[in-house]
mmCIF file of C-alpha atoms in Angstrom:
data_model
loop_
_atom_site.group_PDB
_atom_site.id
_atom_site.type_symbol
_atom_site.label_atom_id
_atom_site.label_comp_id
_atom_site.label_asym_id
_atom_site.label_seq_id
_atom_site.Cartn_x
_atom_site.Cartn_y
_atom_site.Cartn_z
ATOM 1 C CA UNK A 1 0.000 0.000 0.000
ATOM 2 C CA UNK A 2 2.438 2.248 -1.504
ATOM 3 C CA UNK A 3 2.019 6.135 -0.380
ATOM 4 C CA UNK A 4 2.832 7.158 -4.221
ATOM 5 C CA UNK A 5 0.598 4.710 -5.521
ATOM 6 C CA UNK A 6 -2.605 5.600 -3.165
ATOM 7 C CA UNK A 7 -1.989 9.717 -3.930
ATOM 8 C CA UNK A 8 -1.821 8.532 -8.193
ATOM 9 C CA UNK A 9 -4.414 6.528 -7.919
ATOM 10 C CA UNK A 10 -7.087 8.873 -5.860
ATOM 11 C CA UNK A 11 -6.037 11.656 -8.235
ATOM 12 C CA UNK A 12 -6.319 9.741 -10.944
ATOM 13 C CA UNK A 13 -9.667 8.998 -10.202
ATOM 14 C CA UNK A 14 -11.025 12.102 -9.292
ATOM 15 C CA UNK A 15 -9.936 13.542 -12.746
ATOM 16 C CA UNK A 16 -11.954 10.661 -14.348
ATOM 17 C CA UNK A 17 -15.138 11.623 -12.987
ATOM 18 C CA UNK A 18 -14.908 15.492 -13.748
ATOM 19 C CA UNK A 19 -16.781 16.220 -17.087
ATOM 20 C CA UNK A 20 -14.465 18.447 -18.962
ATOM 21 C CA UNK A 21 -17.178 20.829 -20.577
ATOM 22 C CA UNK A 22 -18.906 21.410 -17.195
ATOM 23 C CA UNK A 23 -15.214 22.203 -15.574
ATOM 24 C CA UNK A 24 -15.053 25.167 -18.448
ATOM 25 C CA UNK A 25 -11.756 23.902 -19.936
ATOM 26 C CA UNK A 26 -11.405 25.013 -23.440
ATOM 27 C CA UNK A 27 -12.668 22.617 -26.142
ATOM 28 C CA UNK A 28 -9.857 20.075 -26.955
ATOM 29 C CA UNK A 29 -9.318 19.025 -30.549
ATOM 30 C CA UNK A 30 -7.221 15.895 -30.057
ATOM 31 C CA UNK A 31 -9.128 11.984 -29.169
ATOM 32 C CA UNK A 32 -9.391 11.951 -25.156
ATOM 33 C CA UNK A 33 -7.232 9.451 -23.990
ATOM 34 C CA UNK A 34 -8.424 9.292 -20.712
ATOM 35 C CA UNK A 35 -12.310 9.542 -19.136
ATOM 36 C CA UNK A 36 -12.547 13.213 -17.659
ATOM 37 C CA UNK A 37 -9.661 15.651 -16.978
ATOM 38 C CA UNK A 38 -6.022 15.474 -18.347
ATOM 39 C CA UNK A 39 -3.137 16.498 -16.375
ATOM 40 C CA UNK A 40 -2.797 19.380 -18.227
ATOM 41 C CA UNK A 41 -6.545 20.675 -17.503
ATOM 42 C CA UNK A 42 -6.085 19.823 -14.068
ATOM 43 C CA UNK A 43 -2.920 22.276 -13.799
ATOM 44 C CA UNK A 44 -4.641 25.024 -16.025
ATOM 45 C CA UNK A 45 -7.502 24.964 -13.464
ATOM 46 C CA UNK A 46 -5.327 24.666 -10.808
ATOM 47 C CA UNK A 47 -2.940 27.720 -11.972
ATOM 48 C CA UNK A 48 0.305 25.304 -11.744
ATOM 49 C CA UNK A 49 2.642 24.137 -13.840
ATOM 50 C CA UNK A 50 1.572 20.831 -16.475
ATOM 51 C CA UNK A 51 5.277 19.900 -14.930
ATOM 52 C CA UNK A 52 4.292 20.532 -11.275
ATOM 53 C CA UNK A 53 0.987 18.534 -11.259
ATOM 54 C CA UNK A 54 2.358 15.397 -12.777
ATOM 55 C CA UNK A 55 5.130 15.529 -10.247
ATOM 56 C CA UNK A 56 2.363 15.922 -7.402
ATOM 57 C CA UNK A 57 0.020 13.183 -9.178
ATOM 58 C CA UNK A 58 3.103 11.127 -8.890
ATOM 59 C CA UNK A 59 4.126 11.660 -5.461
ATOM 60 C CA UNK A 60 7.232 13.657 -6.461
ATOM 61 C CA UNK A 61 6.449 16.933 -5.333
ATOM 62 C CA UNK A 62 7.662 17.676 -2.194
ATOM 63 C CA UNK A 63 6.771 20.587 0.595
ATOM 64 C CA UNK A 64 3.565 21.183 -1.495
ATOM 65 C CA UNK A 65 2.035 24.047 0.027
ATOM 66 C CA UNK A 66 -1.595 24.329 1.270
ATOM 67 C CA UNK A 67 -2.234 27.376 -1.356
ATOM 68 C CA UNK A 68 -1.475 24.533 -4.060
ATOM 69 C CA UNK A 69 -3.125 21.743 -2.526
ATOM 70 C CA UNK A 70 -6.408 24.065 -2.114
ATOM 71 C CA UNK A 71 -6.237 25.182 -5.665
ATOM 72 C CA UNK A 72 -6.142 21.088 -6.756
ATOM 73 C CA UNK A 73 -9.143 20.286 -4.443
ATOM 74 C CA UNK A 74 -10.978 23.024 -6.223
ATOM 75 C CA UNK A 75 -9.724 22.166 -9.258
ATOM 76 C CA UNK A 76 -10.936 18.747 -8.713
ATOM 77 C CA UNK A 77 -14.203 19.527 -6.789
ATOM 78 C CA UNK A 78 -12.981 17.460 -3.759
ATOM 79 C CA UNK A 79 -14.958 17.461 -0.787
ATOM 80 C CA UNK A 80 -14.252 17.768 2.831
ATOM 81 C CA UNK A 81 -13.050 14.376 3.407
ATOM 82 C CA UNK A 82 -11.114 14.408 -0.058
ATOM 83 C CA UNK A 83 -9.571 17.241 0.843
ATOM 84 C CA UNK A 84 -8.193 15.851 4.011
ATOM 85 C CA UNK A 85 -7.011 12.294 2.303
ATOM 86 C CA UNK A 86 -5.269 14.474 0.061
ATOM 87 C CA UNK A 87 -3.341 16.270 2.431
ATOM 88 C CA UNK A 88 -2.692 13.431 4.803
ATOM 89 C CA UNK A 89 -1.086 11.887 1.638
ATOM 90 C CA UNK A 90 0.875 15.201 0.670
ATOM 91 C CA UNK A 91 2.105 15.419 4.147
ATOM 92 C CA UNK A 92 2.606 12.194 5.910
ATOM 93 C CA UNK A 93 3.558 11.856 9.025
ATOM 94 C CA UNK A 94 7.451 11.408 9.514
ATOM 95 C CA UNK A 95 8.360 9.171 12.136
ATOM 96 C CA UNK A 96 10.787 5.916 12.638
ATOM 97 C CA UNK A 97 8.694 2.920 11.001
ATOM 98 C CA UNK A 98 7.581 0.222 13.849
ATOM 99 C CA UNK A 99 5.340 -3.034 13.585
ATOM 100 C CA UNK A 100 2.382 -2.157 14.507
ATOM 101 C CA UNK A 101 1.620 -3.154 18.045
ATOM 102 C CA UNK A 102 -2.080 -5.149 18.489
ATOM 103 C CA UNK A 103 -4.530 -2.559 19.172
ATOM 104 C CA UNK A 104 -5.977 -2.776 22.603
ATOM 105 C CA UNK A 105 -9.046 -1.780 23.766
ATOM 106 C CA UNK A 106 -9.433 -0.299 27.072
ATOM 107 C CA UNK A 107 -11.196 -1.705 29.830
ATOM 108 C CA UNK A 108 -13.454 1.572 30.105
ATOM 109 C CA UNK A 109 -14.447 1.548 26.557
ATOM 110 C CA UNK A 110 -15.167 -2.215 27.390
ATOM 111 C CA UNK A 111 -17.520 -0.963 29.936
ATOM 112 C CA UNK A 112 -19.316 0.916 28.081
ATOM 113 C CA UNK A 113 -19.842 -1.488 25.437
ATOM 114 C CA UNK A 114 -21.459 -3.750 28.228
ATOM 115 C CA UNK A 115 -23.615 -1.051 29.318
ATOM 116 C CA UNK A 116 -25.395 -0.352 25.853
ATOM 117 C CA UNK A 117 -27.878 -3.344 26.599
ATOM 118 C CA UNK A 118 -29.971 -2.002 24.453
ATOM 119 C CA UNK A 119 -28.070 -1.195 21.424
ATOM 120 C CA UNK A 120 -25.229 -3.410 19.149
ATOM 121 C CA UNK A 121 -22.330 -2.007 19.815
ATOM 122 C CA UNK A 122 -18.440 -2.409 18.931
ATOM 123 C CA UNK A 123 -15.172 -1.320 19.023
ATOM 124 C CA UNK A 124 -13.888 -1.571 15.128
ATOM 125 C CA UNK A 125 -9.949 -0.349 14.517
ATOM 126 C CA UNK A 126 -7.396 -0.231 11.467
ATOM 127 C CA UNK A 127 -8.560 -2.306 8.508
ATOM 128 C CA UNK A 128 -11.927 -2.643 9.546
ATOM 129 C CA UNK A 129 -10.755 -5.287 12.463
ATOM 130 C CA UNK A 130 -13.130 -6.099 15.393
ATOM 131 C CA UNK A 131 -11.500 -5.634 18.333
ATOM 132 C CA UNK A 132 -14.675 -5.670 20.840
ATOM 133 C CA UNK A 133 -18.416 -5.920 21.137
ATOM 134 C CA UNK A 134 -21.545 -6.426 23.165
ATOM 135 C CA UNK A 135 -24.115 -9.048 23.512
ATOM 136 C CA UNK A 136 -26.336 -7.373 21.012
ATOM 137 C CA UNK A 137 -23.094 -6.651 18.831
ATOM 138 C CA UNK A 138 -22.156 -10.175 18.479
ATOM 139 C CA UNK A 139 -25.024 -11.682 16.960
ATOM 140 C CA UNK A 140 -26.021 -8.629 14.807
ATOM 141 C CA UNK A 141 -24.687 -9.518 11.346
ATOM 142 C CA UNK A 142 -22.966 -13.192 12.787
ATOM 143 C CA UNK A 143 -21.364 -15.172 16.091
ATOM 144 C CA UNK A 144 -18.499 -12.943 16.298
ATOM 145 C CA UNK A 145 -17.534 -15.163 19.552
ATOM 146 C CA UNK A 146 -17.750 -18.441 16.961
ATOM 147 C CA UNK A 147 -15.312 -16.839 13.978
ATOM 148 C CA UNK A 148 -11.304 -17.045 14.406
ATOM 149 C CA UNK A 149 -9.705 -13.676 15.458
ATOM 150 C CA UNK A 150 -8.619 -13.003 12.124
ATOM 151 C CA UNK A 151 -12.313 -13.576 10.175
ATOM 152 C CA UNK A 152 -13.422 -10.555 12.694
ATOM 153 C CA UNK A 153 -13.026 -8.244 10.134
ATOM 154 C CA UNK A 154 -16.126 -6.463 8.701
ATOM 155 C CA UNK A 155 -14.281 -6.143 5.340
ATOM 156 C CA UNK A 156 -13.793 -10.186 5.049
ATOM 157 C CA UNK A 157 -17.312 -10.607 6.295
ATOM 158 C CA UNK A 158 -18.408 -8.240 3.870
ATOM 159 C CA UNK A 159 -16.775 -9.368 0.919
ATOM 160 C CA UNK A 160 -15.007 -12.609 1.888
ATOM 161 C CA UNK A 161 -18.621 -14.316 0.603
ATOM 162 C CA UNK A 162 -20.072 -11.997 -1.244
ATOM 163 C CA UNK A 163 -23.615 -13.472 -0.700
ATOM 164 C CA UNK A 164 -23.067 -13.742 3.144
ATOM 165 C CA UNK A 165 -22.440 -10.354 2.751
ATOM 166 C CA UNK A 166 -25.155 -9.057 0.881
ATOM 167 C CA UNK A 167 -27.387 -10.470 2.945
ATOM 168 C CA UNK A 168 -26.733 -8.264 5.423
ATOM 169 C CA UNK A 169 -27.903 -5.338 4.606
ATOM 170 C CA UNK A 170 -31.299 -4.554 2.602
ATOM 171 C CA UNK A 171 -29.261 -1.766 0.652
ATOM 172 C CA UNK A 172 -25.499 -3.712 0.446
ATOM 173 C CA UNK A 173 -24.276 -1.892 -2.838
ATOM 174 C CA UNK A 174 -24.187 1.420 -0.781
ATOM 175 C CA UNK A 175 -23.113 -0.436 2.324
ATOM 176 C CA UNK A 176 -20.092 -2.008 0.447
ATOM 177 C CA UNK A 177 -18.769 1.432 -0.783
ATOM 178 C CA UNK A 178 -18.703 2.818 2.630
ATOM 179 C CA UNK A 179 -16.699 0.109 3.867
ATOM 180 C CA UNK A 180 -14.299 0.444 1.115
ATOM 181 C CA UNK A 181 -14.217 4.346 1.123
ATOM 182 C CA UNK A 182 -13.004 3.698 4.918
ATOM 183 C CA UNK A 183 -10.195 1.418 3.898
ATOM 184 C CA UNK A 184 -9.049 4.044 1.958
ATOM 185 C CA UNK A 185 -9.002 6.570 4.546
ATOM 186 C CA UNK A 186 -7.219 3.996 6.647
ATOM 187 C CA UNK A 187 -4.523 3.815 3.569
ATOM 188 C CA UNK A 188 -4.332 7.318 3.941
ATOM 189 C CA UNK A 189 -3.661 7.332 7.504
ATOM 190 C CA UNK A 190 -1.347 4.308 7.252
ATOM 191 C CA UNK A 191 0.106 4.380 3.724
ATOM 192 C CA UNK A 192 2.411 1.782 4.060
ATOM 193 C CA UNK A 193 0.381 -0.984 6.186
ATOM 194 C CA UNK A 194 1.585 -4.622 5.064
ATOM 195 C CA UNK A 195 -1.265 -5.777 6.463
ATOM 196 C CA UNK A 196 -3.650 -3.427 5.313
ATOM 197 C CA UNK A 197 -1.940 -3.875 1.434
ATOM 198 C CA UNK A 198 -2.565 -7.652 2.545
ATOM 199 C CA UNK A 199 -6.557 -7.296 3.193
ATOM 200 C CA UNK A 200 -6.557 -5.880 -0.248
ATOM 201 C CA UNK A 201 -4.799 -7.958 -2.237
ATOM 202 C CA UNK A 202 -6.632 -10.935 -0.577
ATOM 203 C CA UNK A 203 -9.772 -8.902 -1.342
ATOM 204 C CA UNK A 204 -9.067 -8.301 -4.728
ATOM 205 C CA UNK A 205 -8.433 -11.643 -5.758
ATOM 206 C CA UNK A 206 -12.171 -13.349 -4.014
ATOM 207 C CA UNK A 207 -14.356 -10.018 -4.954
ATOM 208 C CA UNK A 208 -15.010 -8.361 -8.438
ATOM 209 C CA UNK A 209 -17.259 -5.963 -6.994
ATOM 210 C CA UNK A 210 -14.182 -5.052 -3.790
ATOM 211 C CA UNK A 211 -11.732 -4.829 -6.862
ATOM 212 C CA UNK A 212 -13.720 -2.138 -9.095
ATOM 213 C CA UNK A 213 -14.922 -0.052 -5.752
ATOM 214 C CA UNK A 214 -11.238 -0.009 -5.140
ATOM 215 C CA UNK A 215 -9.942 0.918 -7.884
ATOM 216 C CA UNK A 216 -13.019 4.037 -8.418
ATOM 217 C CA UNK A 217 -11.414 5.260 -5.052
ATOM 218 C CA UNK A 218 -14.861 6.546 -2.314
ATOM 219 C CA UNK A 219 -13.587 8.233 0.257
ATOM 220 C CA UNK A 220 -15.184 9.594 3.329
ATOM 221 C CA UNK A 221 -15.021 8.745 6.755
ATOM 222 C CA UNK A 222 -17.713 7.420 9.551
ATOM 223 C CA UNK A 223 -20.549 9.097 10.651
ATOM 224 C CA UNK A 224 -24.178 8.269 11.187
ATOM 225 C CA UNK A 225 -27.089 7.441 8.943
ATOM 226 C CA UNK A 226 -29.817 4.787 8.875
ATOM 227 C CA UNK A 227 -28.997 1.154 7.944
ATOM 228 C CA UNK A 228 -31.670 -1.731 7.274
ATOM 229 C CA UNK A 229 -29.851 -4.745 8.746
ATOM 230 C CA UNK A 230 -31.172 -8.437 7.968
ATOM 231 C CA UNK A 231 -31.457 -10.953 10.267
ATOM 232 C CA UNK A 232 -32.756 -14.283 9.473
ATOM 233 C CA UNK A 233 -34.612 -14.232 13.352
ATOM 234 C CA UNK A 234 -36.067 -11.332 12.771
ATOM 235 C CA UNK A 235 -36.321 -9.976 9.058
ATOM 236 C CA UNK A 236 -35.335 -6.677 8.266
ATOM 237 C CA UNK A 237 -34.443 -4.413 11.114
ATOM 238 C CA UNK A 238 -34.446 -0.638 10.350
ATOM 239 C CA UNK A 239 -31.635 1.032 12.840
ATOM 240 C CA UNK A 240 -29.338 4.269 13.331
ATOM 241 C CA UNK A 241 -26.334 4.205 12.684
ATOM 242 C CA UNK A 242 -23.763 6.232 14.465
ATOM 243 C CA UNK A 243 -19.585 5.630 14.450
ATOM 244 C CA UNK A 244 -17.524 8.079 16.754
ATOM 245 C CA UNK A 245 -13.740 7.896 16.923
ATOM 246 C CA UNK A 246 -12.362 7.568 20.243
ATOM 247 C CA UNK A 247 -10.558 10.368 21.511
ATOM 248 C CA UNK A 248 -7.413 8.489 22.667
ATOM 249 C CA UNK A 249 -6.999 6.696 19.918
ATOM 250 C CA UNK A 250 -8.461 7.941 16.632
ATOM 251 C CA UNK A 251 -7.486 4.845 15.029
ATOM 252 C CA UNK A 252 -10.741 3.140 17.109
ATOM 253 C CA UNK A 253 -14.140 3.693 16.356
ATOM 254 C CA UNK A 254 -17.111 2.992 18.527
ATOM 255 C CA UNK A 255 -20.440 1.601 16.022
ATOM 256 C CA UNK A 256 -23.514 1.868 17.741
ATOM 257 C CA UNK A 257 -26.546 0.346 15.632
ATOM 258 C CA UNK A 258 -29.748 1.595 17.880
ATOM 259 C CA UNK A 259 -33.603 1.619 17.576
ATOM 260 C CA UNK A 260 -36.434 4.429 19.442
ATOM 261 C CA UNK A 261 -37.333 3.154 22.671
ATOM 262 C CA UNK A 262 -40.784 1.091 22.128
ATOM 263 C CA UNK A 263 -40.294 0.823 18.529
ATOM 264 C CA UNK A 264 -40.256 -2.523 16.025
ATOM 265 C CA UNK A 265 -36.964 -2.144 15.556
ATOM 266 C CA UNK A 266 -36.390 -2.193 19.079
ATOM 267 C CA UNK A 267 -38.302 -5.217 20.163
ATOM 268 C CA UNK A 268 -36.516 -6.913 17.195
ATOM 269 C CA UNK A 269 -33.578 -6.215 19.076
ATOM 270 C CA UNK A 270 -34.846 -7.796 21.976
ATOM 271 C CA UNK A 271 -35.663 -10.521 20.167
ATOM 272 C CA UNK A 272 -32.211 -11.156 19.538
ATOM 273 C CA UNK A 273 -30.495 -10.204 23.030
ATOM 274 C CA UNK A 274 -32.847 -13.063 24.453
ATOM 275 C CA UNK A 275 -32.373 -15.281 21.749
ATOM 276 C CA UNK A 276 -28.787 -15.245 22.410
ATOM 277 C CA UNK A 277 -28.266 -15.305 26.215
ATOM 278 C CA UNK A 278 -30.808 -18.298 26.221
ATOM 279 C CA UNK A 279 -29.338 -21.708 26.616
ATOM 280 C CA UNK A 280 -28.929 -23.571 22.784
#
């Protein structure tokens, strides 16, 4: 997961999707090579050099200023979240390159997980990895207690069986681009992550659909919205979704997926708290 090859790619992409008349480039008389912008309409919009872009598309541009980096985003029509992938890959962090360590999850945040009896709830870190849950969390989308540590991974469950995953969620296409659009923020973050590059590549290799939302590059990061989750206990189960980085360690992300008090949604998830703590 190459730092140069994440920043040529996402560029790449985001040229592809601009439509060059809208973008009020002057007409070009030559046969498009490419879908969208060129280079050189990027860095006329832009107000830089055709030399200076490539070298930035490239990842050869160094100490690029924010002036520069704003005038791309516009150029490109990059939104908040684009914007910040770009600079994070513009500007890495420096630093001495470690292993990373496990993450750990601490014993508050474990808690609190316990105390959201009402609500599924987990802990989810770097590459989409599981790292903790509640009662209502494990049994949500599958036995997260029954799967090997390494299979706890909403991106394998998601994708690893592509009709597992599906039938999680009432509107998976959508679904399956968020998850992917987070992967790349985490490639941002974490640009050269063997294991990360890893989950790809094994990705990319089970799941056509994983491979050509990779390569069209979403980006954006958690937040909240509604999701219709399917259960085969319950049917469909219409919930909110909220995901909140913790503030100790952005790098873990507490998922809540919650119903109103005395709704259907709610007794469905009642449904399932009983259903698992009763003896089987």
């Amino acid at each position: 997961m190459d730092r140069r090859t994440e920043l040529a790619e996402f560029l790449r992409s985001r040229r592809a999707r601009i439509d060059p008349e809208a973008a009020g480039v002057p007409p070009y008389h030559g046969r498009r090579r490419v879908q969208g912008l060129r280079r050189e309409e990027v860095a006329q919009l832009a107000g830089v050099s055709v030399d200076y872009y490539v070298r930035l598309e490239q990842g050869r541009a160094a100490n690029v200023s924010a002036a520069v980096l704003d005038a791309v985003a516009r150029a490109l029509h990059l939104d908040a979240d684009e914007r910040a992938h770009l600079r994070r890959l513009t500007h890495p962090v420096r630093g001495v390159r470690r292993p990373a360590s496990p993450q750990r999850v601490r014993p508050q945040v474990r808690h609190l997980l316990a105390a959201m009896s009402d609500a599924a709830a987990y802990v989810v870190g770097r590459r989409t990895d599981v790292l903790a849950w509640n009662r209502l969390g494990g049994v949500l989308f599958t036995d997260l207690d029954a799967l090997p540590v390494q299979q706890r991974n909403f991106a394998r469950l998601m994708f690893g069986d592509e009709a597992a995953g599906a039938a999680m969620f009432a509107d998976w296409p959508a679904k399956a681009r968020d998850l992917v659009a987070f992967l790349h923020v985490d490639a941002g973050r974490h640009p050269d992550d063997p294991a990360l590059a890893e989950l790809v590549g094994e990705l990319s290799v089970h799941s056509a659909r994983f491979r050509r939302l990779w390569a069209d590059h979403p980006v954006h990061d958690k937040g909240h919205t509604t999701a219709v989750v399917r259960h085969p206990l319950t049917g469909p189960i219409e919930l909110a979704y909220e995901a909140l980085r913790l503030p100790d360690d952005p790098d873990q992300i507490l998922v809540t997926y919650s119903a109103a008090p005395d709704s259907e949604a709610a007794t469905a998830l009642r449904l399932l708290a009983s259903w698992h703590a009763a003896p089987r």
